[in-house]
mmCIF file of C-alpha atoms and ligand atoms in Angstrom:
data_model
loop_
_atom_site.group_PDB
_atom_site.id
_atom_site.type_symbol
_atom_site.label_atom_id
_atom_site.label_comp_id
_atom_site.label_asym_id
_atom_site.label_seq_id
_atom_site.Cartn_x
_atom_site.Cartn_y
_atom_site.Cartn_z
ATOM 1 C CA MET W 25 -0.166 -0.078 0.007
ATOM 2 C CA GLU W 26 2.830 2.567 1.219
ATOM 3 C CA ARG W 27 5.213 1.323 -1.777
ATOM 4 C CA LEU W 28 2.207 2.343 -4.406
ATOM 5 C CA PHE W 29 1.673 5.890 -2.695
ATOM 6 C CA LEU W 30 5.290 6.518 -3.156
ATOM 7 C CA LEU W 31 5.221 5.376 -6.792
ATOM 8 C CA CYS W 32 2.326 7.920 -7.248
ATOM 9 C CA SER W 33 4.001 10.722 -5.498
ATOM 10 C CA CYS W 34 6.943 9.998 -7.677
ATOM 11 C CA LEU W 35 5.437 10.343 -11.127
ATOM 12 C CA LEU W 36 2.788 13.298 -9.777
ATOM 13 C CA VAL W 37 6.433 15.132 -8.927
ATOM 14 C CA THR W 38 8.248 14.213 -12.362
ATOM 15 C CA THR W 39 5.257 15.794 -13.950
ATOM 16 C CA VAL W 40 5.428 18.748 -11.886
ATOM 17 C CA THR W 41 9.062 19.257 -12.130
ATOM 18 C CA SER W 42 9.641 20.571 -15.446
ATOM 19 C CA GLN W 43 7.702 23.405 -14.540
ATOM 20 C CA HIS W 44 8.365 24.641 -11.181
ATOM 21 C CA SER W 45 11.172 24.379 -8.508
ATOM 22 C CA VAL W 46 10.012 22.308 -5.465
ATOM 23 C CA CYS W 47 11.539 21.688 -1.860
ATOM 24 C CA SER W 48 12.675 17.988 -1.039
ATOM 25 C CA ARG W 49 12.253 17.010 2.069
ATOM 26 C CA PRO W 50 14.249 18.618 4.826
ATOM 27 C CA ASN W 51 17.342 16.888 6.290
ATOM 28 C CA LEU W 52 16.776 17.065 9.697
ATOM 29 C CA GLN W 53 19.486 16.926 12.579
ATOM 30 C CA GLY W 54 19.975 17.310 16.088
ATOM 31 C CA ASN W 55 17.102 15.421 17.047
ATOM 32 C CA ILE W 56 14.236 17.589 15.021
ATOM 33 C CA GLU W 57 11.369 15.797 13.691
ATOM 34 C CA MET W 58 8.438 16.342 11.251
ATOM 35 C CA ALA W 59 5.648 14.734 10.972
ATOM 36 C CA GLY W 60 4.706 13.006 7.457
ATOM 37 C CA ILE W 61 6.684 11.204 4.940
ATOM 38 C CA GLN W 62 5.919 13.334 2.193
ATOM 39 C CA ARG W 63 9.101 13.897 -0.150
ATOM 40 C CA PHE W 64 8.707 16.840 -2.153
ATOM 41 C CA PHE W 65 6.712 20.004 -1.485
ATOM 42 C CA ASN W 66 5.533 22.829 -3.302
ATOM 43 C CA PRO W 67 6.731 26.676 -2.607
ATOM 44 C CA GLY W 68 4.618 28.140 0.021
ATOM 45 C CA VAL W 69 4.254 25.252 1.960
ATOM 46 C CA GLU W 70 4.840 25.629 5.884
ATOM 47 C CA LEU W 71 6.345 22.601 7.312
ATOM 48 C CA ALA W 72 6.087 22.246 11.612
ATOM 49 C CA LEU W 73 9.064 21.091 12.879
ATOM 50 C CA SER W 74 9.043 19.408 16.885
ATOM 51 C CA CYS W 75 11.774 17.879 18.461
ATOM 52 C CA LYS W 76 11.974 14.170 18.909
ATOM 53 C CA GLN W 77 10.857 12.149 22.146
ATOM 54 C CA GLY W 78 13.044 13.307 25.057
ATOM 55 C CA TYR W 79 13.970 16.673 23.662
ATOM 56 C CA THR W 80 13.033 20.135 24.645
ATOM 57 C CA PRO W 81 12.778 22.822 22.267
ATOM 58 C CA VAL W 82 14.630 26.088 22.577
ATOM 59 C CA LEU W 83 14.986 28.866 20.438
ATOM 60 C CA GLY W 84 13.101 28.865 17.308
ATOM 61 C CA PRO W 85 11.149 29.635 14.962
ATOM 62 C CA ARG W 86 9.568 26.096 14.976
ATOM 63 C CA LYS W 87 8.551 26.698 11.476
ATOM 64 C CA ILE W 88 10.098 26.549 7.980
ATOM 65 C CA VAL W 89 8.722 27.783 4.545
ATOM 66 C CA CYS W 90 9.389 26.086 1.012
ATOM 67 C CA THR W 91 10.879 29.176 -1.015
ATOM 68 C CA ILE W 92 10.186 29.691 -4.815
ATOM 69 C CA ASN W 93 13.551 28.514 -5.592
ATOM 70 C CA GLY W 94 13.251 25.166 -3.760
ATOM 71 C CA GLU W 95 14.647 25.975 -0.471
ATOM 72 C CA TRP W 96 13.311 25.602 2.992
ATOM 73 C CA THR W 97 13.867 29.191 5.032
ATOM 74 C CA ASN W 98 16.193 28.639 7.758
ATOM 75 C CA THR W 99 15.572 27.404 11.710
ATOM 76 C CA LYS W 100 17.505 28.202 14.846
ATOM 77 C CA LEU W 101 15.309 25.544 16.651
ATOM 78 C CA LYS W 102 17.295 23.367 19.175
ATOM 79 C CA CYS W 103 15.752 20.434 20.745
ATOM 80 C CA ILE W 104 17.915 19.652 24.036
ATOM 81 C CA PRO W 105 17.988 16.569 25.921
ATOM 82 C CA LYS W 106 15.348 16.174 29.045
ATOM 83 C CA GLN W 107 16.721 16.329 32.680
ATOM 84 C CA CYS W 108 16.277 14.137 34.940
ATOM 85 C CA PRO W 109 16.404 14.888 38.622
ATOM 86 C CA HIS W 110 19.802 14.324 40.274
ATOM 87 C CA PRO W 111 19.619 11.168 42.089
ATOM 88 C CA GLU W 112 20.391 10.787 45.822
ATOM 89 C CA LEU W 113 22.951 8.764 47.355
ATOM 90 C CA ILE W 114 22.117 5.815 48.587
ATOM 91 C CA THR W 115 22.220 4.281 52.580
ATOM 92 C CA ASN W 116 24.581 1.151 52.377
ATOM 93 C CA GLY W 117 25.582 1.086 48.545
ATOM 94 C CA GLU W 118 26.655 3.002 45.710
ATOM 95 C CA LEU W 119 25.374 4.649 42.665
ATOM 96 C CA TYR W 120 27.121 5.423 39.170
ATOM 97 C CA TYR W 121 26.149 7.824 36.243
ATOM 98 C CA GLU W 122 27.682 9.748 33.919
ATOM 99 C CA ASP W 123 25.077 12.081 33.058
ATOM 100 C CA THR W 124 21.520 12.976 33.992
ATOM 101 C CA VAL W 125 19.826 13.605 30.861
ATOM 102 C CA PHE W 126 17.542 11.818 28.878
ATOM 103 C CA GLN W 127 18.591 8.195 28.051
ATOM 104 C CA SER W 128 21.625 8.398 31.005
ATOM 105 C CA THR W 129 21.884 5.483 32.908
ATOM 106 C CA ILE W 130 22.445 4.905 36.832
ATOM 107 C CA ASN W 131 24.358 2.140 38.071
ATOM 108 C CA TYR W 132 23.630 1.383 41.769
ATOM 109 C CA THR W 133 25.383 -1.463 43.717
ATOM 110 C CA CYS W 134 24.863 -2.160 47.601
ATOM 111 C CA HIS W 135 27.762 -2.705 50.072
ATOM 112 C CA GLU W 136 29.139 -5.954 50.993
ATOM 113 C CA GLY W 137 26.555 -7.766 53.331
ATOM 114 C CA TYR W 138 23.583 -5.754 51.614
ATOM 115 C CA ILE W 139 20.949 -7.108 49.651
ATOM 116 C CA MET W 140 19.485 -4.653 46.672
ATOM 117 C CA THR W 141 15.654 -4.544 47.019
ATOM 118 C CA GLY W 142 14.338 -3.290 43.306
ATOM 119 C CA PRO W 143 16.388 -3.187 39.916
ATOM 120 C CA SER W 144 20.436 -2.209 39.898
ATOM 121 C CA SER W 145 19.860 0.664 37.235
ATOM 122 C CA ALA W 146 17.320 3.181 36.115
ATOM 123 C CA VAL W 147 17.107 5.484 32.680
ATOM 124 C CA CYS W 148 16.517 8.767 32.266
ATOM 125 C CA GLN W 149 13.272 8.661 30.569
ATOM 126 C CA ALA W 150 11.319 10.800 28.005
ATOM 127 C CA ASN W 151 9.580 12.864 30.036
ATOM 128 C CA GLY W 152 12.466 13.493 32.812
ATOM 129 C CA THR W 153 12.067 11.334 35.039
ATOM 130 C CA TRP W 154 13.788 8.136 36.202
ATOM 131 C CA SER W 155 12.508 4.815 34.832
ATOM 132 C CA THR W 156 12.709 3.171 38.780
ATOM 133 C CA PRO W 157 13.282 4.918 42.190
ATOM 134 C CA ALA W 158 16.733 4.302 43.781
ATOM 135 C CA PRO W 159 17.030 1.073 44.923
ATOM 136 C CA GLU W 160 17.088 0.176 49.123
ATOM 137 C CA CYS W 161 20.089 -1.721 50.337
ATOM 138 C CA ILE W 162 19.217 -4.254 53.191
ATOM 139 C CA PRO W 163 21.461 -5.870 55.314
ATOM 140 C CA VAL W 164 21.882 -9.926 54.730
ATOM 141 C CA SER W 165 20.485 -11.365 57.413
ATOM 142 C CA CYS W 166 21.425 -14.626 59.354
ATOM 143 C CA GLY W 167 18.992 -15.996 62.105
ATOM 144 C CA LEU W 168 19.989 -16.801 65.346
ATOM 145 C CA ALA W 169 23.469 -17.576 66.201
ATOM 146 C CA PRO W 170 23.297 -21.920 66.872
ATOM 147 C CA VAL W 171 23.729 -22.254 70.726
ATOM 148 C CA PRO W 172 26.122 -25.491 71.421
ATOM 149 C CA LEU W 173 25.086 -27.708 73.732
ATOM 150 C CA TYR W 174 25.922 -26.871 76.961
ATOM 151 C CA GLY W 175 26.807 -23.187 75.886
ATOM 152 C CA MET W 176 25.155 -19.496 75.551
ATOM 153 C CA VAL W 177 25.856 -17.069 73.304
ATOM 154 C CA ILE W 178 25.797 -13.216 73.843
ATOM 155 C CA TYR W 179 25.243 -10.790 70.837
ATOM 156 C CA ASP W 180 27.487 -7.414 71.095
ATOM 157 C CA LYS W 181 23.648 -5.777 69.894
ATOM 158 C CA ALA W 182 20.275 -6.343 71.048
ATOM 159 C CA ILE W 183 18.450 -8.645 68.632
ATOM 160 C CA ARG W 184 14.937 -8.164 67.713
ATOM 161 C CA GLY W 185 13.376 -11.571 66.402
ATOM 162 C CA THR W 186 14.753 -14.162 65.246
ATOM 163 C CA THR W 187 16.884 -12.938 62.415
ATOM 164 C CA THR W 188 20.356 -10.960 63.039
ATOM 165 C CA ASN W 189 22.251 -8.769 60.455
ATOM 166 C CA TYR W 190 25.201 -8.933 58.629
ATOM 167 C CA GLY W 191 28.286 -7.875 61.080
ATOM 168 C CA VAL W 192 26.557 -8.639 64.148
ATOM 169 C CA THR W 193 29.262 -10.729 66.512
ATOM 170 C CA ALA W 194 28.556 -13.359 69.432
ATOM 171 C CA THR W 195 30.767 -14.525 71.732
ATOM 172 C CA TYR W 196 30.232 -17.827 73.162
ATOM 173 C CA ILE W 197 30.588 -19.084 76.784
ATOM 174 C CA CYS W 198 30.316 -22.567 77.992
ATOM 175 C CA ASN W 199 28.658 -23.267 81.556
ATOM 176 C CA PRO W 200 30.839 -24.758 84.039
ATOM 177 C CA PRO W 201 32.344 -27.082 84.369
ATOM 178 C CA TYR W 202 32.080 -27.574 80.316
ATOM 179 C CA ALA W 203 35.418 -25.746 78.472
ATOM 180 C CA LEU W 204 35.361 -24.130 75.113
ATOM 181 C CA PHE W 205 37.136 -25.645 72.154
ATOM 182 C CA GLY W 206 36.889 -23.718 68.814
ATOM 183 C CA ASN W 207 36.750 -19.790 68.485
ATOM 184 C CA PRO W 208 34.635 -18.050 71.100
ATOM 185 C CA PHE W 209 33.365 -15.344 68.645
ATOM 186 C CA ALA W 210 31.072 -15.854 65.357
ATOM 187 C CA GLU W 211 30.084 -13.229 63.193
ATOM 188 C CA CYS W 212 27.330 -13.094 60.776
ATOM 189 C CA THR W 213 28.442 -13.185 57.364
ATOM 190 C CA ALA W 214 27.922 -11.271 53.989
ATOM 191 C CA SER W 215 26.841 -14.857 52.636
ATOM 192 C CA GLY W 216 24.147 -14.716 55.538
ATOM 193 C CA SER W 217 25.196 -17.953 57.369
ATOM 194 C CA TRP W 218 27.256 -17.889 60.983
ATOM 195 C CA THR W 219 30.885 -18.800 61.164
ATOM 196 C CA GLU W 220 31.638 -21.890 62.967
ATOM 197 C CA THR W 221 29.968 -22.278 66.584
ATOM 198 C CA PRO W 222 32.692 -23.825 69.210
ATOM 199 C CA GLU W 223 31.675 -26.704 71.784
ATOM 200 C CA CYS W 224 31.359 -27.016 74.984
ATOM 201 C CA ARG W 225 32.589 -30.407 76.119
ATOM 202 C CA VAL W 226 33.655 -31.780 79.685
ATOM 203 C CA VAL W 227 37.129 -31.791 80.788
ATOM 204 C CA THR W 228 38.142 -33.916 83.709
ATOM 205 C CA CYS W 229 42.043 -33.658 85.192
ATOM 206 C CA PRO W 230 43.166 -36.572 86.989
ATOM 207 C CA PRO W 231 43.157 -36.427 91.105
ATOM 208 C CA PRO W 232 45.628 -33.753 92.018
ATOM 209 C CA GLU W 233 49.146 -35.146 93.265
ATOM 210 C CA ASN W 234 50.938 -33.950 96.081
ATOM 211 C CA ILE W 235 54.330 -32.263 96.094
ATOM 212 C CA ASP W 236 57.267 -33.416 98.246
ATOM 213 C CA ARG W 237 57.307 -31.731 101.574
ATOM 214 C CA GLY W 238 53.991 -30.307 100.842
ATOM 215 C CA TYR W 239 50.565 -30.498 100.966
ATOM 216 C CA MET W 240 47.422 -30.010 99.404
ATOM 217 C CA SER W 241 43.996 -28.363 100.215
ATOM 218 C CA ALA W 242 41.943 -31.407 98.494
ATOM 219 C CA ASN W 243 42.696 -35.064 100.034
ATOM 220 C CA ASP W 244 39.467 -36.373 97.957
ATOM 221 C CA LYS W 245 40.688 -38.707 95.093
ATOM 222 C CA ARG W 246 38.476 -38.035 92.557
ATOM 223 C CA GLU W 247 38.803 -36.319 89.437
ATOM 224 C CA PHE W 248 38.376 -32.578 89.097
ATOM 225 C CA PHE W 249 37.033 -30.436 86.414
ATOM 226 C CA TYR W 250 38.148 -28.022 83.690
ATOM 227 C CA ARG W 251 39.379 -24.796 85.835
ATOM 228 C CA GLU W 252 38.967 -26.536 89.577
ATOM 229 C CA THR W 253 42.031 -25.395 91.465
ATOM 230 C CA VAL W 254 43.997 -27.046 93.928
ATOM 231 C CA LYS W 255 46.172 -24.928 96.570
ATOM 232 C CA TYR W 256 49.546 -26.400 97.985
ATOM 233 C CA ASP W 257 51.235 -25.480 100.332
ATOM 234 C CA CYS W 258 54.870 -26.709 102.110
ATOM 235 C CA GLU W 259 55.878 -28.181 105.610
ATOM 236 C CA SER W 260 57.710 -25.969 107.485
ATOM 237 C CA PRO W 261 60.457 -25.213 107.249
ATOM 238 C CA TYR W 262 60.535 -25.601 103.267
ATOM 239 C CA VAL W 263 59.414 -22.689 101.138
ATOM 240 C CA LEU W 264 57.179 -23.184 98.382
ATOM 241 C CA GLU W 265 58.318 -21.868 95.123
ATOM 242 C CA GLY W 266 56.071 -21.646 92.341
ATOM 243 C CA ASN W 267 52.223 -20.876 91.800
ATOM 244 C CA LEU W 268 50.410 -21.233 95.315
ATOM 245 C CA GLU W 269 48.064 -23.484 93.246
ATOM 246 C CA THR W 270 47.355 -25.616 90.228
ATOM 247 C CA VAL W 271 44.293 -25.552 88.016
ATOM 248 C CA CYS W 272 42.610 -27.982 85.428
ATOM 249 C CA GLN W 273 43.332 -26.972 82.127
ATOM 250 C CA LYS W 274 41.188 -27.171 79.135
ATOM 251 C CA SER W 275 44.162 -30.085 78.093
ATOM 252 C CA GLY W 276 43.167 -32.413 80.805
ATOM 253 C CA ARG W 277 46.144 -31.597 82.157
ATOM 254 C CA TRP W 278 47.353 -29.541 85.772
ATOM 255 C CA SER W 279 48.871 -26.508 85.015
ATOM 256 C CA GLU W 280 52.498 -26.433 86.845
ATOM 257 C CA LYS W 281 52.600 -27.331 89.995
ATOM 258 C CA PRO W 282 55.052 -25.348 92.943
ATOM 259 C CA SER W 283 57.909 -27.204 94.476
ATOM 260 C CA CYS W 284 59.133 -26.988 98.218
ATOM 261 C CA LYS W 285 62.801 -25.855 98.666
ATOM 262 C CA ALA W 286 64.888 -26.831 101.258
ATOM 263 C CA PRO W 287 66.320 -24.143 104.370
ATOM 264 C CA CYS W 288 70.113 -23.951 104.557
ATOM 265 C CA ALA W 289 72.872 -24.566 107.697
ATOM 266 C CA VAL W 290 75.012 -21.540 108.062
ATOM 267 C CA ALA W 291 78.568 -23.953 108.459
ATOM 268 C CA ILE W 292 80.381 -21.181 109.685
ATOM 269 C CA ARG W 293 81.401 -20.663 113.711
ATOM 270 C CA LYS W 294 82.589 -17.928 115.624
ATOM 271 C CA ALA W 295 81.611 -15.147 113.356
ATOM 272 C CA LYS W 296 78.847 -12.473 113.093
ATOM 273 C CA ILE W 297 76.403 -12.175 110.256
ATOM 274 C CA LEU W 298 74.028 -10.034 108.999
ATOM 275 C CA TYR W 299 70.737 -11.383 108.943
ATOM 276 C CA LYS W 300 67.572 -10.081 108.241
ATOM 277 C CA GLY W 301 68.978 -6.391 109.150
ATOM 278 C CA LYS W 302 70.566 -7.807 112.263
ATOM 279 C CA LYS W 303 74.148 -8.630 113.176
ATOM 280 C CA ILE W 304 74.103 -11.395 115.028
ATOM 281 C CA TRP W 305 76.866 -13.937 116.527
ATOM 282 C CA ILE W 306 76.225 -17.543 114.731
ATOM 283 C CA LYS W 307 75.596 -18.978 117.901
ATOM 284 C CA ASP W 308 72.827 -16.893 118.327
ATOM 285 C CA LEU W 309 70.943 -18.282 115.237
ATOM 286 C CA GLU W 310 68.738 -20.977 116.893
ATOM 287 C CA PRO W 311 68.061 -23.050 114.913
ATOM 288 C CA ASN W 312 71.029 -23.202 112.879
ATOM 289 C CA ARG W 313 69.445 -22.100 109.665
ATOM 290 C CA VAL W 314 68.231 -19.794 107.105
ATOM 291 C CA LEU W 315 65.217 -20.767 104.534
ATOM 292 C CA HIS W 316 65.385 -21.063 100.876
ATOM 293 C CA LEU W 317 65.867 -17.562 99.006
ATOM 294 C CA GLU W 318 66.800 -15.664 102.019
ATOM 295 C CA ILE W 319 70.446 -13.706 102.321
ATOM 296 C CA ILE W 320 72.798 -13.513 104.646
ATOM 297 C CA SER W 321 76.159 -11.431 105.170
ATOM 298 C CA VAL W 322 79.357 -12.255 106.184
ATOM 299 C CA PHE W 323 82.491 -10.430 106.803
ATOM 300 C CA CYS W 324 85.337 -10.394 105.189
ATOM 301 C CA MET W 325 89.110 -8.818 105.472
ATOM 302 C CA ASN W 326 90.236 -6.338 102.829
ATOM 303 C CA LYS W 327 94.037 -6.817 103.970
ATOM 304 C CA ALA W 328 95.295 -3.831 101.888
ATOM 305 C CA MET W 329 92.803 -1.707 103.354
ATOM 306 C CA GLY W 330 93.030 -3.203 106.930
ATOM 307 C CA CYS W 331 89.394 -2.974 106.948
ATOM 308 C CA GLY W 332 86.692 -5.310 106.750
ATOM 309 C CA TYR W 333 83.513 -4.965 103.991
ATOM 310 C CA GLU W 334 80.459 -7.526 104.028
ATOM 311 C CA VAL W 335 79.762 -9.613 101.089
ATOM 312 C CA SER W 336 76.005 -11.704 101.185
ATOM 313 C CA THR W 337 75.408 -15.290 99.988
ATOM 314 C CA GLN W 338 71.624 -16.663 99.097
ATOM 315 C CA CYS W 339 70.186 -19.887 100.599
ATOM 316 C CA ILE W 340 69.325 -21.925 97.483
ATOM 317 C CA ASP W 341 67.243 -25.086 97.754
ATOM 318 C CA GLY W 342 69.702 -26.240 100.967
ATOM 319 C CA VAL W 343 72.690 -24.799 99.605
ATOM 320 C CA LEU W 344 74.326 -22.113 100.987
ATOM 321 C CA LYS W 345 77.852 -20.681 100.041
ATOM 322 C CA ILE W 346 80.184 -19.344 101.946
ATOM 323 C CA PRO W 347 82.178 -16.648 100.180
ATOM 324 C CA GLU W 348 86.010 -17.735 99.804
ATOM 325 C CA CYS W 349 87.022 -14.303 101.450
ATOM 326 C CA PHE W 350 85.309 -15.253 104.871
ATOM 327 C CA GLU W 351 87.858 -14.813 107.168
ATOM 328 C CA GLY W 352 86.395 -16.016 110.439
ATOM 329 C CA ILE W 353 86.960 -13.728 113.403
ATOM 330 C CA PHE W 354 88.724 -10.005 113.414
ATOM 331 C CA SER W 355 89.973 -8.730 116.374
ATOM 332 C CA PHE W 356 90.325 -5.239 115.427
ATOM 333 C CA CYS W 357 89.006 -3.421 112.129
ATOM 334 C CA TYR W 358 88.511 -0.029 110.837
ATOM 335 C CA LYS W 359 85.909 0.424 108.105
ATOM 336 C CA LYS W 360 86.150 3.308 105.827
ATOM 337 C CA ALA W 361 83.230 4.568 103.979
ATOM 338 C CA PHE W 362 84.204 6.568 100.574
ATOM 339 C CA GLN W 363 81.159 8.573 100.402
ATOM 340 C CA LYS W 364 82.763 11.608 99.447
ATOM 341 C CA LEU W 365 81.287 14.139 102.005
ATOM 342 C CA ASN W 366 80.623 11.705 104.511
ATOM 343 C CA ARG W 367 84.039 10.012 105.665
ATOM 344 C CA THR W 368 83.219 8.429 109.104
ATOM 345 C CA LYS W 369 85.840 6.049 110.053
ATOM 346 C CA THR W 370 84.644 3.512 112.792
ATOM 347 C CA LYS W 371 85.869 0.979 115.098
ATOM 348 C CA VAL W 372 84.892 -2.354 114.575
ATOM 349 C CA LYS W 373 84.609 -4.597 117.629
ATOM 350 C CA GLU W 374 86.042 -8.310 117.822
ATOM 351 C CA GLY W 375 84.371 -10.588 115.412
ATOM 352 C CA GLY W 376 82.616 -7.444 114.463
ATOM 353 C CA PHE W 377 81.029 -6.776 111.750
ATOM 354 C CA MET W 378 79.753 -3.053 110.621
ATOM 355 C CA VAL W 379 77.196 -1.544 108.698
ATOM 356 C CA ILE W 380 77.036 1.932 107.083
ATOM 357 C CA ASP W 381 73.677 3.145 107.222
HETATM 358 C C1 NAG H 11 26.065 0.690 34.127
HETATM 359 O O1 NAG H 11 26.054 -0.944 33.828
HETATM 360 C C2 NAG H 11 26.002 -1.082 32.372
HETATM 361 C C3 NAG H 11 25.928 -2.846 32.245
HETATM 362 O O2 NAG H 11 26.747 -3.038 33.086
HETATM 363 C C4 NAG H 11 27.635 -0.500 31.825
HETATM 364 O O3 NAG H 11 27.648 -1.007 30.499
HETATM 365 C C5 NAG H 11 27.345 0.703 31.975
HETATM 366 O O4 NAG H 11 28.726 1.184 31.822
HETATM 367 C C6 NAG H 11 27.338 1.030 33.265
HETATM 368 N N1 NAG H 11 27.410 2.569 33.467
HETATM 369 C C7 NAG H 11 27.765 3.344 34.478
HETATM 370 C C8 NAG H 11 27.741 4.489 34.481
HETATM 371 O O5 NAG H 11 28.650 2.650 35.402
HETATM 372 C C1 NAG H 12 7.117 9.499 32.200
HETATM 373 O O1 NAG H 12 6.946 8.341 31.521
HETATM 374 C C2 NAG H 12 6.434 6.840 31.836
HETATM 375 C C3 NAG H 12 7.251 5.959 31.057
HETATM 376 O O2 NAG H 12 6.438 6.352 29.671
HETATM 377 C C4 NAG H 12 5.620 6.770 32.638
HETATM 378 O O3 NAG H 12 5.317 5.483 33.137
HETATM 379 C C5 NAG H 12 5.640 8.014 33.869
HETATM 380 O O4 NAG H 12 4.328 7.712 34.332
HETATM 381 C C6 NAG H 12 5.579 9.064 33.009
HETATM 382 N N1 NAG H 12 5.770 10.206 34.153
HETATM 383 C C7 NAG H 12 5.263 11.566 34.444
HETATM 384 C C8 NAG H 12 5.434 11.854 35.760
HETATM 385 O O5 NAG H 12 4.697 11.720 33.174
HETATM 386 C C1 NAG H 13 75.938 12.286 105.510
HETATM 387 O O1 NAG H 13 75.140 10.905 106.361
HETATM 388 C C2 NAG H 13 73.973 11.892 107.028
HETATM 389 C C3 NAG H 13 73.206 10.411 107.766
HETATM 390 O O2 NAG H 13 74.263 9.291 107.655
HETATM 391 C C4 NAG H 13 72.911 12.155 106.371
HETATM 392 O O3 NAG H 13 71.832 12.554 106.662
HETATM 393 C C5 NAG H 13 73.808 13.216 105.244
HETATM 394 O O4 NAG H 13 72.588 13.440 104.242
HETATM 395 C C6 NAG H 13 75.036 12.359 104.477
HETATM 396 N N1 NAG H 13 75.615 13.861 103.795
HETATM 397 C C7 NAG H 13 75.754 13.630 102.393
HETATM 398 C C8 NAG H 13 76.927 14.667 102.002
HETATM 399 O O5 NAG H 13 76.016 12.844 102.067
#
């Protein structure tokens, strides 16, 4: 039907051109358009121009006229693309666009752990509106954290209902005496599932054993549970070294036990010693012993200077070394203190031992 019409109009034109100039259909650009499909126009014909969909006319005029010499009058009509409103930022997501004119596209994405509700892109339509409102990014939800048998879970945020959002963390605690195995912290991940749940297991330690020369707070020969403790002490004059108590550990073994250390005899005769800040004759040390880690000082002679000085020694688990310089009894000695402005010269009595306070 259309082809036939075109054919007819051509025939008509060929007959007409021989007598008059006609205007051929204008070559329109810049998104300007006109109605109809007519190809030739007689002089005097007015054509109404318009903008394509999505474009707005500015300047003018919007009409052109076919002149007698077969040309169209000029037009300054411009068609500019429709403008869509500037999109607003979305929470927990991003948007990407280059322009906001007709046919521009906005792409939306959500941050990790958020799901998009609605289309992920919008197009600026011919009437200057976006094809779809901005989508929402809602947090992924995980459901409640699995609770281990004999344990409990504590969330870092208040939980409403039976869902937890992405990023919520949980801390696990096992009811005593159960021990926790695995990671005590779990998290609602971006994939909507919880990280691994730890286990609560019974842990027992064998009945505690006593230490040499000591005694313990528990005498019952039962198994002990995780975190139960036993205290130790030593028979006098033994001294306890190490932790006062052992604890039943997750491994089912006791933590390191303390030990009892022996006192030392002071194997010198007829001398003064400095013990617990006091100068005493060795015969007055009753009984003759010092305890583990206690320090005494004995008196040595500096022959060149002609004076005495103190040398200390410590009792280590039954062993007290007497310094080699120890000379026993001094009949008479002066001791000099070489402190700058405090030079003192003190007479020390027989077997004596002097301290500068
Ligand atoms: C939007 O996404 C499409 C398809 O992935 C892509 O071709 C286009 O370049 C994107 N546009 C922008 C502004 O990021
Ligand atoms: C704009 O155009 C779209 C698609 O043609 C239509 O759905 C929408 O209702 C129009 N909006 C307005 C404000 O005219
Ligand atoms: C000298 O010794 C005395 C007491 O022993 C002290 O009070 C004083 O400050 C000392 N003087 C100096 C200069 O060290």
